[in-house]
Coordinates of C-alpha atoms and ligand atoms in Angstrom, one line a residue:
X332 CA 19.5 9.8 -3.6
X333 CA 19.6 9.8 0.2
X334 CA 16.7 8.8 2.4
X335 CA 16.0 10.8 5.6
X336 CA 13.6 10.2 8.5
X337 CA 10.5 12.3 9.0
X338 CA 11.6 12.7 12.6
X339 CA 15.0 13.9 11.8
X340 CA 17.0 12.0 14.4
X341 CA 18.5 9.2 12.2
X342 CA 21.4 9.4 9.9
X343 CA 20.5 9.6 6.2
X344 CA 20.4 6.2 4.4
X345 CA 21.3 4.9 1.0
X346 CA 18.6 3.2 -1.1
X347 CA 19.7 -0.3 -0.1
X348 CA 19.9 0.7 3.6
X349 CA 16.4 2.2 3.4
X350 CA 15.0 -1.0 1.8
X351 CA 16.4 -3.2 4.5
X352 CA 15.8 -0.9 7.4
X353 CA 12.0 -0.3 6.8
X354 CA 11.1 2.0 9.6
X355 CA 13.8 4.7 10.5
X356 CA 15.6 4.1 13.8
X357 CA 14.0 7.2 15.4
X358 CA 10.5 5.8 14.8
X359 CA 10.0 8.0 11.7
X360 CA 9.4 7.0 8.1
X361 CA 12.1 7.2 5.5
X362 CA 11.6 9.6 2.6
X363 CA 13.8 10.6 -0.3
X364 CA 15.5 14.0 0.3
X365 CA 14.0 15.2 -3.0
X366 CA 12.0 13.6 -5.9
X367 CA 13.0 13.6 -9.5
X368 CA 11.2 15.9 -11.9
X369 CA 9.8 14.0 -14.9
X370 CA 7.6 16.9 -16.2
X371 CA 9.7 17.4 -19.3
X372 CA 10.0 13.7 -20.0
X373 CA 6.4 12.7 -20.2
X374 CA 6.6 12.5 -24.1
X375 CA 9.5 10.1 -23.8
X376 CA 7.9 7.9 -21.2
X377 CA 4.3 7.7 -22.6
X378 CA 4.7 4.7 -25.0
X379 CA 6.9 2.5 -22.8
X380 CA 5.7 -0.9 -21.6
X381 CA 4.8 -1.1 -17.9
X382 CA 8.1 -2.7 -17.1
X383 CA 10.2 -0.2 -19.0
X384 CA 8.3 2.7 -17.4
X385 CA 8.9 1.2 -14.0
X386 CA 12.6 1.0 -14.8
X387 CA 12.8 4.7 -15.8
X388 CA 10.9 5.8 -12.7
X389 CA 13.0 3.7 -10.3
X390 CA 16.4 4.7 -11.7
X391 CA 16.7 8.1 -9.9
X392 CA 15.4 6.6 -6.6
X393 CA 17.8 3.6 -6.8
X394 CA 20.6 6.1 -7.6
X395 CA 23.1 3.6 -9.2
X396 CA 23.1 1.3 -6.2
X397 CA 21.9 -1.5 -8.5
X398 CA 23.2 -1.6 -12.0
X399 CA 20.6 -1.0 -14.6
X400 CA 20.7 -4.5 -16.0
X401 CA 20.0 -6.0 -12.6
X402 CA 17.3 -3.5 -11.9
X403 CA 15.7 -4.4 -15.2
X404 CA 15.9 -8.1 -14.5
X405 CA 14.3 -7.7 -11.1
X406 CA 11.4 -5.7 -12.6
X407 CA 10.8 -8.2 -15.4
X408 CA 10.8 -11.1 -13.0
X409 CA 8.4 -9.3 -10.7
X410 CA 5.8 -8.7 -13.3
X411 CA 6.1 -12.0 -15.1
X412 CA 3.8 -13.4 -12.4
X413 CA 0.9 -11.1 -13.5
X414 CA -1.8 -12.5 -15.7
X415 CA -2.4 -9.5 -17.8
X416 CA 0.1 -8.3 -20.5
X417 CA -0.4 -4.7 -19.6
X418 CA 0.1 -5.4 -15.8
X419 CA -2.3 -2.6 -14.8
X420 CA -4.9 -2.3 -17.6
X421 CA -7.2 0.7 -17.7
X422 CA -10.8 -0.1 -18.5
X423 CA -13.4 2.5 -19.5
X424 CA -16.9 2.3 -18.2
X425 CA -19.7 4.7 -19.0
X426 CA -19.0 7.0 -16.1
X427 CA -15.4 6.4 -14.9
X428 CA -12.2 4.7 -15.9
X429 CA -11.1 1.8 -13.8
X430 CA -7.4 1.0 -13.3
X431 CA -7.3 -2.7 -12.6
X432 CA -4.5 -3.3 -10.1
X433 CA -5.5 -6.9 -9.2
X434 CA -3.9 -9.1 -11.9
X435 CA -1.1 -10.3 -9.6
X436 CA -0.8 -13.6 -7.8
X437 CA -2.9 -12.6 -4.8
X438 CA -5.4 -10.5 -6.7
X439 CA -4.9 -7.2 -4.9
X440 CA -2.9 -4.1 -5.8
X441 CA -0.3 -4.9 -3.1
X442 CA 1.3 -7.5 -5.4
X443 CA 2.6 -4.7 -7.6
X444 CA 5.0 -3.6 -4.9
X445 CA 5.5 -6.8 -3.1
X446 CA 6.5 -9.0 -6.0
X447 CA 9.2 -6.5 -6.7
X448 CA 10.2 -6.1 -3.0
X449 CA 10.5 -9.8 -2.6
X450 CA 12.9 -10.1 -5.5
X451 CA 14.8 -7.0 -4.4
X452 CA 15.3 -8.4 -0.9
X453 CA 16.6 -11.7 -2.3
X454 CA 19.0 -9.9 -4.5
X455 CA 20.3 -7.6 -1.7
X456 CA 20.7 -10.6 0.7
X457 CA 22.5 -12.8 -1.8
X458 CA 25.1 -10.2 -2.4
X459 CA 25.7 -9.5 1.3
X460 CA 25.1 -13.1 2.6
X461 CA 22.9 -11.7 5.4
X462 CA 19.5 -13.0 6.6
X463 CA 16.4 -11.0 7.0
X464 CA 13.4 -11.7 9.2
X465 CA 10.4 -9.9 8.0
X466 CA 7.7 -8.9 10.4
X467 CA 4.5 -7.5 9.2
X468 CA 0.9 -6.7 10.1
X469 CA -1.9 -7.1 7.7
X470 CA -5.5 -6.1 7.3
X471 CA -5.8 -8.8 4.8
X472 CA -4.1 -8.1 1.5
X473 CA -0.6 -7.0 2.4
X474 CA -0.1 -10.3 4.2
X475 CA -0.8 -12.6 1.3
X476 CA 1.0 -10.4 -1.2
X477 CA 4.1 -10.2 1.1
X478 CA 4.0 -14.0 1.7
X479 CA 3.7 -14.7 -2.0
X480 CA 6.5 -12.2 -2.6
X481 CA 9.0 -14.0 -0.4
X482 CA 7.9 -17.6 -0.1
X483 CA 10.7 -20.0 -0.6
X484 CA 13.3 -17.2 -0.9
X485 CA 16.7 -17.8 0.5
X486 CA 17.8 -15.9 3.6
X487 CA 14.3 -14.7 4.3
X488 CA 11.8 -15.7 7.0
X489 CA 8.4 -13.9 7.2
X490 CA 6.2 -13.5 10.3
X491 CA 2.8 -12.1 9.4
X492 CA 0.3 -10.9 12.0
X493 CA -3.4 -10.6 11.1
X494 CA -6.4 -9.8 13.3
X495 CA -8.1 -13.1 14.0
X496 CA -11.5 -13.5 12.3
X497 CA -11.4 -9.9 10.9
X498 CA -10.2 -10.7 7.4
X499 CA -12.2 -12.5 4.7
X500 CA -11.9 -16.3 4.6
X501 CA -10.2 -16.2 1.2
X502 CA -7.7 -13.6 2.4
X503 CA -6.9 -15.8 5.4
X504 CA -6.5 -18.9 3.2
X505 CA -4.3 -17.1 0.8
X506 CA -1.8 -16.6 3.6
X507 CA -2.2 -19.7 5.7
X508 CA -2.2 -22.3 2.8
X509 CA 1.3 -21.2 1.9
X510 CA 3.2 -24.0 3.6
X511 CA 6.8 -23.0 2.8
X512 CA 9.1 -23.4 5.8
X513 CA 10.0 -19.6 5.7
X514 CA 6.4 -18.5 6.3
X515 CA 4.9 -18.1 9.8
X516 CA 1.3 -16.8 10.1
X517 CA 0.1 -15.4 13.4
X518 CA -3.5 -14.6 14.1
X519 CA -3.8 -12.2 17.0
X520 CA -6.8 -11.4 19.2
X521 CA -7.3 -7.8 18.3
X522 CA -7.7 -5.4 15.4
X523 CA -5.4 -4.4 12.6
X524 CA -4.2 -1.4 14.5
X525 CA -3.2 -3.7 17.4
X526 CA -1.2 -5.8 15.0
X527 CA 0.4 -2.8 13.5
X528 CA 1.3 -1.4 16.9
X529 CA 3.0 -4.7 17.8
X530 CA 5.1 -4.5 14.7
X531 CA 6.0 -0.9 15.4
X532 CA 7.0 -1.8 18.9
X533 CA 9.2 -4.6 17.7
X534 CA 10.9 -2.2 15.3
X535 CA 11.3 0.5 17.9
X536 CA 13.0 -2.0 20.2
X537 CA 16.3 -1.3 18.4
X538 CA 18.3 -4.0 20.3
X539 CA 15.7 -6.6 19.4
X540 CA 15.5 -5.3 15.8
X541 CA 19.3 -5.6 15.4
X542 CA 19.6 -9.0 17.1
X543 CA 16.9 -10.4 14.9
X544 CA 17.7 -8.6 11.6
X545 CA 14.1 -7.4 11.3
X546 CA 12.9 -6.1 8.0
X547 CA 9.6 -4.5 7.0
X548 CA 7.1 -5.2 4.2
X549 CA 4.4 -2.9 5.4
X550 CA 3.8 0.3 3.5
X551 CA 6.3 1.9 5.8
X552 CA 8.9 0.4 3.5
X553 CA 9.9 3.0 0.9
X554 CA 10.0 0.5 -1.9
X555 CA 6.2 -0.1 -1.6
X556 CA 5.5 3.5 -2.3
X557 CA 8.1 3.7 -5.0
X558 CA 6.7 0.8 -7.0
X559 CA 3.2 2.2 -6.7
X560 CA 4.1 5.5 -8.4
X561 CA 4.5 3.7 -11.7
X562 CA 0.8 2.9 -12.3
X563 CA -0.2 6.5 -11.9
X564 CA 2.0 7.4 -14.8
X565 CA 1.0 4.4 -16.8
X566 CA -2.8 5.0 -16.3
X567 CA -2.4 8.7 -17.1
X568 CA -0.8 7.9 -20.4
X569 CA -3.6 5.4 -21.3
X570 CA -6.2 7.9 -20.2
X571 CA -4.7 10.7 -22.3
X572 CA -4.8 8.4 -25.4
X573 CA -8.6 8.0 -24.8
X574 CA -9.5 11.4 -23.5
X575 CA -6.8 13.9 -24.4
X576 CA -8.6 17.0 -23.0
X577 CA -10.1 15.8 -19.7
X578 CA -8.3 16.7 -16.5
X579 CA -6.4 14.0 -14.6
X580 CA -8.3 13.0 -11.5
X581 CA -7.6 9.8 -9.6
X582 CA -10.0 8.3 -7.0
X583 CA -8.2 6.2 -4.5
X584 CA -9.8 4.0 -1.8
X585 CA -7.5 4.5 1.2
X586 CA -6.7 3.3 4.7
X587 CA -3.0 3.5 5.4
X588 CA -2.4 6.3 2.9
X589 CA 0.1 4.2 1.0
X590 CA -1.5 3.9 -2.4
X591 CA -2.7 7.6 -2.5
X592 CA 0.7 8.9 -1.2
X593 CA 2.2 7.3 -4.3
X594 CA -0.2 9.3 -6.4
X595 CA 0.8 12.4 -4.5
X596 CA 4.4 11.7 -5.3
X597 CA 3.6 11.1 -9.0
X598 CA 2.0 14.6 -9.0
X599 CA 5.1 16.1 -7.2
X600 CA 7.2 14.4 -9.9
X601 CA 5.5 16.3 -12.6
X602 CA 2.5 14.2 -13.7
X603 CA -0.2 16.8 -14.1
X604 CA -2.8 15.4 -11.7
X605 CA -5.4 17.9 -10.9
X606 CA -6.9 16.2 -7.9
X607 CA -6.6 13.0 -5.8
X608 CA -10.0 11.9 -4.5
X609 CA -9.3 10.5 -1.1
X610 CA -12.0 7.9 -0.5
X611 CA -12.6 6.3 2.9
X612 CA -15.2 4.0 4.3
X613 CA -16.7 4.6 7.8
X614 CA -13.1 4.5 9.2
X615 CA -12.7 8.1 8.1
X616 CA -9.8 9.6 10.0
X617 CA -8.2 10.7 6.7
X618 CA -11.5 12.2 5.5
X619 CA -11.7 14.1 8.8
X620 CA -8.2 15.4 8.9
X621 CA -8.4 16.8 5.4
X622 CA -11.9 18.4 6.0
X623 CA -11.3 19.7 9.5
X624 CA -7.6 19.7 10.1
X625 CA -7.9 17.5 13.1
X626 CA -6.3 14.1 13.1
X627 CA -8.1 12.3 15.8
X628 CA -8.1 8.6 16.5
X629 CA -11.5 6.9 17.1
X630 CA -12.6 3.3 17.4
X631 CA -12.0 1.1 14.4
X632 CA -15.2 -0.4 13.1
X633 CA -15.5 -3.5 10.9
X634 CA -16.8 -2.8 7.4
X635 CA -17.2 -4.7 4.1
X636 CA -14.0 -3.1 2.9
X637 CA -11.8 -4.6 5.7
X638 CA -8.4 -3.6 4.1
X639 CA -9.3 0.0 4.9
X640 CA -10.5 -0.6 8.5
X641 CA -7.6 1.5 9.9
X642 CA -7.5 4.4 12.2
X643 CA -3.7 5.0 12.4
X644 CA -2.6 5.8 9.0
X645 CA 1.1 5.3 8.9
X646 CA 2.0 6.9 5.6
X647 CA 0.2 10.1 6.4
X648 CA 3.4 11.1 8.3
X649 CA 5.3 11.1 5.0
X650 CA 2.8 13.6 3.5
X651 CA 2.8 15.6 6.8
X652 CA 6.5 16.0 6.5
X653 CA 6.1 17.8 3.2
X654 CA 3.1 19.8 4.5
X655 CA 5.2 21.2 7.4
X656 CA 8.1 22.1 5.1
X657 CA 10.3 19.2 6.1
X658 CA 10.3 20.4 9.7
X659 CA 11.2 17.2 11.6
X660 CA 10.8 18.9 14.9
X661 CA 7.2 19.8 14.1
X662 CA 6.6 16.2 13.1
X663 CA 8.0 15.0 16.4
X664 CA 5.7 17.3 18.3
X665 CA 2.6 16.2 16.3
X666 CA 3.4 12.5 16.8
X667 CA 4.1 13.2 20.5
X668 CA 0.6 14.6 20.8
X669 CA -0.9 11.7 18.9
X670 CA 0.8 9.4 21.3
X671 CA -0.2 11.2 24.5
X672 CA -3.6 12.7 23.5
X673 CA -4.7 10.6 20.6
X674 CA -4.9 13.6 18.3
X675 CA -3.1 16.5 16.7
X676 CA -4.1 19.5 14.6
X677 CA -3.0 21.0 11.3
X678 CA -2.9 24.7 11.1
X679 CA -5.6 26.2 8.9
X680 CA -3.0 27.0 6.2
X681 CA -1.8 23.4 6.2
X682 CA -5.3 22.0 5.9
X683 CA -5.9 24.4 3.0
X684 CA -2.8 23.2 1.3
X685 CA -3.8 19.6 1.8
X686 CA -7.2 20.4 0.2
X687 CA -5.6 21.8 -2.9
X688 CA -4.4 18.3 -3.6
X689 CA -6.9 15.9 -2.0
X690 CA -10.6 15.9 -2.3
X691 CA -11.9 13.8 0.7
X692 CA -15.0 11.8 0.4
X693 CA -16.5 9.4 3.0
X694 CA -18.6 6.5 1.6
X695 CA -20.8 4.4 3.8
X696 CA -21.7 0.7 3.5
X697 CA -25.1 1.4 1.9
X698 CA -23.5 3.5 -0.9
X699 CA -20.8 1.0 -1.4
X700 CA -23.3 -1.9 -1.8
X701 CA -25.4 0.3 -4.2
X702 CA -22.3 1.0 -6.3
X703 CA -21.4 -2.6 -6.6
X704 CA -25.0 -3.5 -7.6
X705 CA -25.1 -0.7 -10.2
X706 CA -21.8 -1.7 -11.9
X707 CA -22.7 -5.4 -11.7
X708 CA -26.0 -4.6 -13.6
X709 CA -23.9 -3.0 -16.3
X710 CA -21.8 -6.1 -16.6
X711 CA -18.8 -5.2 -14.5
X712 CA -18.4 -6.5 -11.0
X713 CA -16.2 -4.5 -8.6
X714 CA -14.9 -5.3 -5.2
X715 CA -16.1 -3.3 -2.1
X716 CA -12.8 -1.3 -1.8
X717 CA -12.9 -0.4 -5.5
X718 CA -16.6 0.5 -5.0
X719 CA -15.7 3.0 -2.2
X720 CA -13.4 4.8 -4.7
X721 CA -16.0 4.7 -7.5
X722 CA -18.8 6.0 -5.2
X723 CA -16.5 8.8 -4.1
X724 CA -15.7 9.7 -7.7
X725 CA -19.4 9.8 -8.5
X726 CA -20.2 12.0 -5.5
X727 CA -17.3 14.4 -6.3
X728 CA -17.6 17.5 -8.5
X729 CA -15.2 15.9 -11.1
X730 CA -17.0 14.3 -14.0
X731 CA -14.1 12.1 -15.1
X732 CA -11.9 10.1 -12.8
X733 CA -9.6 7.2 -12.9
X734 CA -10.7 4.9 -10.1
X735 CA -8.1 2.5 -8.7
X736 CA -9.5 -1.0 -8.6
X737 CA -7.5 -2.4 -5.7
X738 CA -8.8 -5.9 -5.5
X739 CA -10.5 -8.6 -7.5
X740 CA -14.2 -9.0 -6.5
X741 CA -13.8 -12.7 -5.8
X742 CA -11.6 -11.9 -2.8
X743 CA -14.7 -10.3 -1.2
X744 CA -17.4 -12.6 -2.3
X745 CA -19.7 -12.0 0.7
X746 CA -19.9 -8.3 0.0
X747 CA -20.6 -8.9 -3.7
X748 CA -23.3 -11.5 -2.9
X749 CA -24.9 -9.0 -0.4
X750 CA -24.9 -6.3 -3.1
X751 CA -25.9 -8.4 -6.1
X752 CA -27.4 -11.7 -4.9
X753 CA -24.8 -13.4 -7.0
X754 CA -21.4 -14.9 -6.4
X755 CA -18.6 -13.3 -8.3
X756 CA -16.8 -15.5 -10.8
X757 CA -13.9 -17.3 -9.2
X758 CA -10.6 -16.9 -10.9
X759 CA -8.7 -20.2 -11.5
X760 CA -6.1 -18.9 -9.0
X761 CA -8.5 -19.4 -6.1
X762 CA -9.8 -22.9 -7.1
X763 CA -10.2 -25.1 -4.1
X764 CA -8.4 -22.6 -1.8
X765 CA -10.9 -22.8 1.1
X766 CA -10.3 -26.5 1.6
X767 CA -6.6 -26.6 1.2
X768 CA -4.3 -27.5 4.1
X769 CA -3.3 -24.5 6.2
X770 CA -1.1 -23.5 9.0
X771 CA -1.4 -20.6 11.5
X772 CA -0.6 -19.9 15.2
X773 CA -2.9 -17.9 17.5
X774 CA -1.5 -15.3 19.9
X775 CA -2.8 -12.7 22.3
X776 CA -1.7 -9.2 21.4
X777 CA 1.1 -9.4 24.0
X778 CA 4.5 -8.4 22.8
X779 CA 6.3 -11.0 24.9
X780 CA 4.2 -13.8 23.4
X781 CA 4.9 -12.6 19.8
X782 CA 8.6 -12.3 20.6
X783 CA 8.5 -15.9 21.9
X784 CA 7.0 -17.1 18.6
X785 CA 9.7 -15.4 16.6
X786 CA 12.5 -16.6 18.8
X787 CA 11.3 -20.1 18.7
X788 CA 11.1 -20.2 14.9
X789 CA 14.5 -18.6 14.6
X790 CA 16.1 -21.0 17.1
X791 CA 15.2 -23.9 14.9
X792 CA 17.1 -22.6 11.9
Ligands
PLP250 C1 -4.5 -2.1 1.3 C2 -5.7 -2.0 0.5 C3 -6.3 -0.7 0.4 C4 -5.8 0.5 1.1 O1 -4.5 0.9 0.6 P1 -3.6 1.9 1.5 O2 -2.4 1.9 0.8 O3 -3.5 1.2 2.8 O4 -4.4 3.2 1.6 C5 -7.5 -0.6 -0.4 N1 -8.0 -1.7 -1.1 C6 -7.4 -2.9 -1.0 C7 -8.1 -4.0 -1.7 C8 -6.3 -3.1 -0.2 O5 -5.8 -4.3 -0.1

C-alpha cells in the first residue's frame, strides 16, 4: 500500500514513511491509494477480540512493512493500558447505544490511536536509530493522549502546544504533570486554530522540518485515522448481536473530522453503515459545509465541549479528495481559495454526494446540557462532547444510533455540574491530579518564539 498526498505534488510514500512524515511535503494530507475491501470478511472478523480485529484491519495498510508478529505485539502492548477488557465496550441505553471510547490512560478516545502510535514510533526509531521530535497542537485531549503515548520513550521528544486557559483544568494537568524529560508543554496566547496553524507552519518549513526531524501526532498522521477504523467494526458487530435488524447508524461528535473520517473509511471498506450523523457544537463549519456546500471559516467560540472548538477541520481535506474523484489539482485550488478568501464551495453534486453519507446536526449548549441532565437522571452520566452526539442522534430521523462517547465525564466536571448540579465520579486515575507538580512554558503565538523553545530544548540533548 502506498500513501499519496491530497495535493498531488509529493512522491508516494510507504507506510513507515507516512507514519514518520505526518503531513505531506506539499502541505497535503497522506491517504492510502486505495482501501481494502472487507465486505466479504465480516463473518470471519465478527467474533475476534478488539486486538485481533485491529490486527486484521491494520495488515493491508501496513502492507508487510512490519512482520505480523511485531504488529501483533505492538497492538497488544498498546491496549494493555486500557482498563476495560473489551477496550471499547458498547453499552445500551433506552434510546441509543453508547460506544465507550474513554477507557484508556487519559480517558478520551484519542488514547486508542495514540497509545498505538507511541509504540509504533518507538519501534520504527529503534530499528533505524533515528530521533523524532514530535510537535503537536491540542484542543485538550490529543495533547495528553499523545504525551502519555510517548512519555519516557527513547529517541522521542514531544512539544505540545495548547491554547492557554482554553482547556479544562484536568486536561491541562493531564499534560503538564507529566514530568518526563522528553515532554515539553507550551501554552500559547491564542486559540486552538492558532496553535494548529503554528504546527502546520513548522511542518511546511521543509528545511526546518528536516533539520529538526519533526514528526506529527495530530490527526493529520495517517495512523491516527487507521487505528480509529477498528472500533467502528467492533461496535457494529456488538450492535448486530443485540439488534440484528436495525440499520447501522453512528453519531459522531466532531471537530477536526478525524474520528468521523475513520467511520467514513470503515464504510468504504465494506462495513454496511447507513449513515454517519455528523454532530457539531456552535463551531459548526462542518455542519454548514454539508448542508450548504460552502466551507467558510468564522470566528471560533468557546463552548462546553472545547475539544470541538475548531473552525479549520484538517481531516476534511482527506474526504474532499475522495469527493472530487482524487483530483489533486482541484484540492489545490480549493485550499488556495481557503487560504486567500477564507472559504471555498462544493459543487451541488458534491454536496449531494456528501449528504448521502453524512447527516449533519448542529447542537447548541442548552441542548447539550439538557441531554447530560436527562441521561444523568437515568443513571448514566455522559460528557459534553458525547452529549452533542447523543443530542444529534435524538434529533435525527434515525431511531437507532451508536453514539461515540469520546471522553469520560470526569474530564469535563464543570459542564456536568452545570447540567446536573452534581460532580461526576472521579476515576482513580485522576486522584489528586489538580494539586500535583506541573511544568509548562508560556509563549506568544509567534513562530520565531516557538522555534526558539524547540531549539533550546534540543540543544541540551
Ligand atoms: C478530539 C475530540 C473530539 C473531536 O474529534 P475529531 O476527530 O477532532 O473530530 C470529540 N470529543 C472529544 C472528547 C475529543 O477529545
